């Protein structure tokens, strides 16, 4: 193998070894059996499976979206958390600094790759974050429905442990209403049931 | 939503909730920081990332393979472990019963889905297992290189804890030689280094 090919391969391996750390980034959402918190790597896998199963429910253009692109967005979407951590959806102070922390993380992590792949993978992450392409919008809606189902089937999950209000949850789930609209009645049923049970707090 | 659409959605959700259990199936391979064993869900995510990064090294036909199909194979390839468990690669007795245990698991798990999707997802799993399509062969090679890198970067991983021989590792890694041949010199270097250090035992 030519030295430059070897150097390229070593950068690819270094990136893949670094990516292993995503398995130690904990989210607020518990596993369905409530035995522990979910990590961002297994969450990412679950998004891909969810996208494959629920794609038929996507709105108009997203139903015809490039599924390969959407899956690739989901594979890379949380890698920045290796440095930036998982930012809790319902923590406004942390959300305010999220963009800067994640951009710095993207600078470091993607540049472990050879330059052409660093650009390619960073572009995937930026596309996911920008939420403009149909694939990114679909991926975002999937990134909302997966933790909702996880919370619903673990008895309330991060809603109950973090004192979240109905309005907060409804705002957070809005991408489902626009991009996976066939699921919206189910989402409302779940939110209403957990609100009625006092797990999700009424109010702003 | 019509009752039949609702019933369909409920089967899809039941499957996705069941799939969460893959996060509790432990493999023999540790994380790179050796803090704990890897689970099959996060392993599956890592395969997808590895495939995206290393695809250029695939042999001939696999380089042009349908990456979407390959990623889908990797997403579903370990779901049967929810019932069948992770079968250790170097345990001949467990390997002998693996096919029957996993087929029974596939019967149960994929049939949680609506019938058309049950067939579609089962076909993905069967394609991965049969190792005939270029996508399945590529996915298999990726499923070998990921734990090898993980072991190599965690000081020996499952090689050291499970008394594995050099010949066993070489046989196990053979799909890399045929389907990711550009990586084979690196694989041999790693195996030789861990053999020389006494982590991988010499012998049959």
JSON list of C-alpha atoms in Angstrom, two decimals, chain B residues 36-174:
[
{"chain": "B", "resi": 36, "resn": "UNK", "atom": "CA", "xyz": [-18.15, -2.13, 29.47]},
{"chain": "B", "resi": 37, "resn": "UNK", "atom": "CA", "xyz": [-19.23, -4.61, 26.77]},
{"chain": "B", "resi": 38, "resn": "UNK", "atom": "CA", "xyz": [-20.73, -3.26, 23.58]},
{"chain": "B", "resi": 39, "resn": "UNK", "atom": "CA", "xyz": [-24.40, -3.94, 22.87]},
{"chain": "B", "resi": 40, "resn": "UNK", "atom": "CA", "xyz": [-25.77, -5.05, 19.52]},
{"chain": "B", "resi": 41, "resn": "UNK", "atom": "CA", "xyz": [-27.75, -1.86, 18.81]},
{"chain": "B", "resi": 42, "resn": "UNK", "atom": "CA", "xyz": [-24.79, 0.50, 19.16]},
{"chain": "B", "resi": 43, "resn": "UNK", "atom": "CA", "xyz": [-22.64, -2.05, 17.30]},
{"chain": "B", "resi": 44, "resn": "UNK", "atom": "CA", "xyz": [-25.15, -1.89, 14.42]},
{"chain": "B", "resi": 45, "resn": "UNK", "atom": "CA", "xyz": [-24.87, 1.91, 14.32]},
{"chain": "B", "resi": 46, "resn": "UNK", "atom": "CA", "xyz": [-21.09, 1.66, 14.27]},
{"chain": "B", "resi": 47, "resn": "UNK", "atom": "CA", "xyz": [-21.26, -0.73, 11.30]},
{"chain": "B", "resi": 48, "resn": "UNK", "atom": "CA", "xyz": [-23.27, 1.82, 9.33]},
{"chain": "B", "resi": 49, "resn": "UNK", "atom": "CA", "xyz": [-20.71, 4.54, 10.00]},
{"chain": "B", "resi": 50, "resn": "UNK", "atom": "CA", "xyz": [-17.87, 2.15, 9.16]},
{"chain": "B", "resi": 51, "resn": "UNK", "atom": "CA", "xyz": [-19.53, 1.22, 5.87]},
{"chain": "B", "resi": 52, "resn": "UNK", "atom": "CA", "xyz": [-19.90, 4.89, 4.93]},
{"chain": "B", "resi": 53, "resn": "UNK", "atom": "CA", "xyz": [-16.24, 5.62, 5.71]},
{"chain": "B", "resi": 54, "resn": "UNK", "atom": "CA", "xyz": [-14.58, 2.49, 4.28]},
{"chain": "B", "resi": 55, "resn": "UNK", "atom": "CA", "xyz": [-16.73, 1.80, 1.23]},
{"chain": "B", "resi": 56, "resn": "UNK", "atom": "CA", "xyz": [-14.00, 3.00, -1.16]},
{"chain": "B", "resi": 57, "resn": "UNK", "atom": "CA", "xyz": [-11.90, 0.01, -0.09]},
{"chain": "B", "resi": 58, "resn": "UNK", "atom": "CA", "xyz": [-14.45, -2.58, -1.18]},
{"chain": "B", "resi": 59, "resn": "UNK", "atom": "CA", "xyz": [-13.45, -5.12, -3.82]},
{"chain": "B", "resi": 60, "resn": "UNK", "atom": "CA", "xyz": [-14.58, -4.62, -7.45]},
{"chain": "B", "resi": 61, "resn": "UNK", "atom": "CA", "xyz": [-18.34, -5.09, -7.57]},
{"chain": "B", "resi": 62, "resn": "UNK", "atom": "CA", "xyz": [-18.91, -4.14, -3.93]},
{"chain": "B", "resi": 63, "resn": "UNK", "atom": "CA", "xyz": [-17.46, -0.69, -4.59]},
{"chain": "B", "resi": 64, "resn": "UNK", "atom": "CA", "xyz": [-20.44, -0.07, -6.88]},
{"chain": "B", "resi": 65, "resn": "UNK", "atom": "CA", "xyz": [-22.90, -1.83, -4.60]},
{"chain": "B", "resi": 66, "resn": "UNK", "atom": "CA", "xyz": [-26.24, -0.36, -3.61]},
{"chain": "B", "resi": 67, "resn": "UNK", "atom": "CA", "xyz": [-25.19, 1.44, -0.42]},
{"chain": "B", "resi": 68, "resn": "UNK", "atom": "CA", "xyz": [-28.82, 1.92, 0.65]},
{"chain": "B", "resi": 69, "resn": "UNK", "atom": "CA", "xyz": [-29.40, -1.82, 0.49]},
{"chain": "B", "resi": 70, "resn": "UNK", "atom": "CA", "xyz": [-26.14, -2.49, 2.37]},
{"chain": "B", "resi": 71, "resn": "UNK", "atom": "CA", "xyz": [-27.09, -0.03, 5.14]},
{"chain": "B", "resi": 72, "resn": "UNK", "atom": "CA", "xyz": [-30.56, -1.56, 5.45]},
{"chain": "B", "resi": 73, "resn": "UNK", "atom": "CA", "xyz": [-29.01, -5.02, 5.80]},
{"chain": "B", "resi": 74, "resn": "UNK", "atom": "CA", "xyz": [-26.83, -3.72, 8.63]},
{"chain": "B", "resi": 75, "resn": "UNK", "atom": "CA", "xyz": [-29.75, -2.03, 10.41]},
{"chain": "B", "resi": 76, "resn": "UNK", "atom": "CA", "xyz": [-31.69, -5.32, 10.66]},
{"chain": "B", "resi": 77, "resn": "UNK", "atom": "CA", "xyz": [-28.85, -7.87, 10.76]},
{"chain": "B", "resi": 78, "resn": "UNK", "atom": "CA", "xyz": [-28.75, -8.40, 14.53]},
{"chain": "B", "resi": 79, "resn": "UNK", "atom": "CA", "xyz": [-32.45, -8.00, 15.44]},
{"chain": "B", "resi": 80, "resn": "UNK", "atom": "CA", "xyz": [-32.84, -11.78, 15.84]},
{"chain": "B", "resi": 81, "resn": "UNK", "atom": "CA", "xyz": [-30.45, -11.56, 18.80]},
{"chain": "B", "resi": 82, "resn": "UNK", "atom": "CA", "xyz": [-33.32, -10.16, 20.86]},
{"chain": "B", "resi": 83, "resn": "UNK", "atom": "CA", "xyz": [-34.45, -13.77, 21.22]},
{"chain": "B", "resi": 84, "resn": "UNK", "atom": "CA", "xyz": [-31.37, -15.74, 20.16]},
{"chain": "B", "resi": 85, "resn": "UNK", "atom": "CA", "xyz": [-28.73, -13.72, 21.99]},
{"chain": "B", "resi": 86, "resn": "UNK", "atom": "CA", "xyz": [-25.32, -12.81, 20.60]},
{"chain": "B", "resi": 87, "resn": "UNK", "atom": "CA", "xyz": [-23.58, -16.04, 19.62]},
{"chain": "B", "resi": 88, "resn": "UNK", "atom": "CA", "xyz": [-19.87, -15.79, 20.34]},
{"chain": "B", "resi": 89, "resn": "UNK", "atom": "CA", "xyz": [-17.90, -16.21, 17.14]},
{"chain": "B", "resi": 90, "resn": "UNK", "atom": "CA", "xyz": [-15.40, -18.56, 18.73]},
{"chain": "B", "resi": 91, "resn": "UNK", "atom": "CA", "xyz": [-17.83, -20.93, 20.48]},
{"chain": "B", "resi": 92, "resn": "UNK", "atom": "CA", "xyz": [-18.38, -23.95, 18.16]},
{"chain": "B", "resi": 93, "resn": "UNK", "atom": "CA", "xyz": [-21.20, -25.48, 20.26]},
{"chain": "B", "resi": 94, "resn": "UNK", "atom": "CA", "xyz": [-23.21, -22.25, 20.21]},
{"chain": "B", "resi": 95, "resn": "UNK", "atom": "CA", "xyz": [-22.46, -21.72, 16.51]},
{"chain": "B", "resi": 96, "resn": "UNK", "atom": "CA", "xyz": [-23.93, -25.17, 15.73]},
{"chain": "B", "resi": 97, "resn": "UNK", "atom": "CA", "xyz": [-27.38, -24.18, 17.04]},
{"chain": "B", "resi": 98, "resn": "UNK", "atom": "CA", "xyz": [-27.23, -20.55, 15.91]},
{"chain": "B", "resi": 99, "resn": "UNK", "atom": "CA", "xyz": [-29.12, -20.95, 12.63]},
{"chain": "B", "resi": 100, "resn": "UNK", "atom": "CA", "xyz": [-32.14, -22.66, 14.18]},
{"chain": "B", "resi": 101, "resn": "UNK", "atom": "CA", "xyz": [-32.31, -20.26, 17.13]},
{"chain": "B", "resi": 102, "resn": "UNK", "atom": "CA", "xyz": [-32.10, -17.22, 14.88]},
{"chain": "B", "resi": 103, "resn": "UNK", "atom": "CA", "xyz": [-34.67, -18.51, 12.39]},
{"chain": "B", "resi": 104, "resn": "UNK", "atom": "CA", "xyz": [-37.17, -18.98, 15.23]},
{"chain": "B", "resi": 105, "resn": "UNK", "atom": "CA", "xyz": [-36.37, -15.46, 16.44]},
{"chain": "B", "resi": 106, "resn": "UNK", "atom": "CA", "xyz": [-36.90, -14.05, 12.96]},
{"chain": "B", "resi": 107, "resn": "UNK", "atom": "CA", "xyz": [-40.30, -15.78, 12.77]},
{"chain": "B", "resi": 108, "resn": "UNK", "atom": "CA", "xyz": [-41.46, -14.07, 15.93]},
{"chain": "B", "resi": 109, "resn": "UNK", "atom": "CA", "xyz": [-39.84, -10.65, 15.65]},
{"chain": "B", "resi": 110, "resn": "UNK", "atom": "CA", "xyz": [-40.46, -9.74, 12.02]},
{"chain": "B", "resi": 111, "resn": "UNK", "atom": "CA", "xyz": [-44.07, -10.95, 12.20]},
{"chain": "B", "resi": 112, "resn": "UNK", "atom": "CA", "xyz": [-44.82, -8.18, 14.67]},
{"chain": "B", "resi": 113, "resn": "UNK", "atom": "CA", "xyz": [-44.83, -5.92, 11.58]},
{"chain": "B", "resi": 114, "resn": "UNK", "atom": "CA", "xyz": [-47.71, -5.68, 9.09]},
{"chain": "B", "resi": 115, "resn": "UNK", "atom": "CA", "xyz": [-47.39, -8.69, 6.70]},
{"chain": "B", "resi": 116, "resn": "UNK", "atom": "CA", "xyz": [-45.90, -6.79, 3.73]},
{"chain": "B", "resi": 117, "resn": "UNK", "atom": "CA", "xyz": [-43.22, -5.23, 5.93]},
{"chain": "B", "resi": 118, "resn": "UNK", "atom": "CA", "xyz": [-42.63, -8.49, 7.79]},
{"chain": "B", "resi": 119, "resn": "UNK", "atom": "CA", "xyz": [-41.69, -10.06, 4.43]},
{"chain": "B", "resi": 120, "resn": "UNK", "atom": "CA", "xyz": [-39.57, -7.09, 3.42]},
{"chain": "B", "resi": 121, "resn": "UNK", "atom": "CA", "xyz": [-37.57, -7.00, 6.67]},
{"chain": "B", "resi": 122, "resn": "UNK", "atom": "CA", "xyz": [-37.22, -10.76, 6.88]},
{"chain": "B", "resi": 123, "resn": "UNK", "atom": "CA", "xyz": [-35.86, -10.73, 3.32]},
{"chain": "B", "resi": 124, "resn": "UNK", "atom": "CA", "xyz": [-33.23, -8.20, 4.39]},
{"chain": "B", "resi": 125, "resn": "UNK", "atom": "CA", "xyz": [-32.14, -10.45, 7.26]},
{"chain": "B", "resi": 126, "resn": "UNK", "atom": "CA", "xyz": [-32.08, -13.54, 5.01]},
{"chain": "B", "resi": 127, "resn": "UNK", "atom": "CA", "xyz": [-30.06, -11.69, 2.38]},
{"chain": "B", "resi": 128, "resn": "UNK", "atom": "CA", "xyz": [-27.49, -10.69, 5.01]},
{"chain": "B", "resi": 129, "resn": "UNK", "atom": "CA", "xyz": [-27.26, -14.26, 6.30]},
{"chain": "B", "resi": 130, "resn": "UNK", "atom": "CA", "xyz": [-26.98, -15.85, 2.84]},
{"chain": "B", "resi": 131, "resn": "UNK", "atom": "CA", "xyz": [-23.94, -13.68, 1.93]},
{"chain": "B", "resi": 132, "resn": "UNK", "atom": "CA", "xyz": [-24.58, -13.98, -1.78]},
{"chain": "B", "resi": 133, "resn": "UNK", "atom": "CA", "xyz": [-25.38, -10.41, -2.92]},
{"chain": "B", "resi": 134, "resn": "UNK", "atom": "CA", "xyz": [-22.49, -7.95, -3.15]},
{"chain": "B", "resi": 135, "resn": "UNK", "atom": "CA", "xyz": [-24.28, -5.80, -0.56]},
{"chain": "B", "resi": 136, "resn": "UNK", "atom": "CA", "xyz": [-24.49, -8.71, 1.91]},
{"chain": "B", "resi": 137, "resn": "UNK", "atom": "CA", "xyz": [-20.84, -9.60, 1.36]},
{"chain": "B", "resi": 138, "resn": "UNK", "atom": "CA", "xyz": [-19.77, -6.01, 1.90]},
{"chain": "B", "resi": 139, "resn": "UNK", "atom": "CA", "xyz": [-21.94, -5.79, 5.03]},
{"chain": "B", "resi": 140, "resn": "UNK", "atom": "CA", "xyz": [-20.36, -9.00, 6.35]},
{"chain": "B", "resi": 141, "resn": "UNK", "atom": "CA", "xyz": [-16.84, -7.71, 5.82]},
{"chain": "B", "resi": 142, "resn": "UNK", "atom": "CA", "xyz": [-17.77, -4.52, 7.69]},
{"chain": "B", "resi": 143, "resn": "UNK", "atom": "CA", "xyz": [-19.22, -6.70, 10.46]},
{"chain": "B", "resi": 144, "resn": "UNK", "atom": "CA", "xyz": [-15.73, -8.25, 10.79]},
{"chain": "B", "resi": 145, "resn": "UNK", "atom": "CA", "xyz": [-13.56, -5.12, 10.61]},
{"chain": "B", "resi": 146, "resn": "UNK", "atom": "CA", "xyz": [-15.55, -3.14, 13.21]},
{"chain": "B", "resi": 147, "resn": "UNK", "atom": "CA", "xyz": [-14.97, -5.57, 16.14]},
{"chain": "B", "resi": 148, "resn": "UNK", "atom": "CA", "xyz": [-11.38, -6.12, 15.00]},
{"chain": "B", "resi": 149, "resn": "UNK", "atom": "CA", "xyz": [-10.67, -2.39, 15.26]},
{"chain": "B", "resi": 150, "resn": "UNK", "atom": "CA", "xyz": [-12.56, -2.27, 18.55]},
{"chain": "B", "resi": 151, "resn": "UNK", "atom": "CA", "xyz": [-10.47, -5.12, 19.98]},
{"chain": "B", "resi": 152, "resn": "UNK", "atom": "CA", "xyz": [-7.24, -3.67, 18.62]},
{"chain": "B", "resi": 153, "resn": "UNK", "atom": "CA", "xyz": [-7.88, -0.27, 20.21]},
{"chain": "B", "resi": 154, "resn": "UNK", "atom": "CA", "xyz": [-9.05, -1.61, 23.57]},
{"chain": "B", "resi": 155, "resn": "UNK", "atom": "CA", "xyz": [-5.88, -3.58, 24.23]},
{"chain": "B", "resi": 156, "resn": "UNK", "atom": "CA", "xyz": [-7.08, -6.94, 22.91]},
{"chain": "B", "resi": 157, "resn": "UNK", "atom": "CA", "xyz": [-10.75, -6.97, 23.89]},
{"chain": "B", "resi": 158, "resn": "UNK", "atom": "CA", "xyz": [-12.52, -10.29, 23.41]},
{"chain": "B", "resi": 159, "resn": "UNK", "atom": "CA", "xyz": [-9.33, -11.93, 22.08]},
{"chain": "B", "resi": 160, "resn": "UNK", "atom": "CA", "xyz": [-7.63, -11.66, 25.45]},
{"chain": "B", "resi": 161, "resn": "UNK", "atom": "CA", "xyz": [-10.66, -12.44, 27.61]},
{"chain": "B", "resi": 162, "resn": "UNK", "atom": "CA", "xyz": [-11.70, -15.50, 25.58]},
{"chain": "B", "resi": 163, "resn": "UNK", "atom": "CA", "xyz": [-8.43, -17.29, 24.81]},
{"chain": "B", "resi": 164, "resn": "UNK", "atom": "CA", "xyz": [-8.69, -17.12, 21.04]},
{"chain": "B", "resi": 165, "resn": "UNK", "atom": "CA", "xyz": [-6.06, -18.51, 18.66]},
{"chain": "B", "resi": 166, "resn": "UNK", "atom": "CA", "xyz": [-4.44, -16.84, 15.69]},
{"chain": "B", "resi": 167, "resn": "UNK", "atom": "CA", "xyz": [-5.92, -19.38, 13.26]},
{"chain": "B", "resi": 168, "resn": "UNK", "atom": "CA", "xyz": [-9.41, -18.78, 14.63]},
{"chain": "B", "resi": 169, "resn": "UNK", "atom": "CA", "xyz": [-9.05, -15.02, 14.18]},
{"chain": "B", "resi": 170, "resn": "UNK", "atom": "CA", "xyz": [-7.65, -15.41, 10.67]},
{"chain": "B", "resi": 171, "resn": "UNK", "atom": "CA", "xyz": [-10.57, -17.66, 9.64]},
{"chain": "B", "resi": 172, "resn": "UNK", "atom": "CA", "xyz": [-13.07, -15.27, 11.18]},
{"chain": "B", "resi": 173, "resn": "UNK", "atom": "CA", "xyz": [-11.60, -12.29, 9.34]},
{"chain": "B", "resi": 174, "resn": "UNK", "atom": "CA", "xyz": [-11.50, -13.99, 5.91]}
]
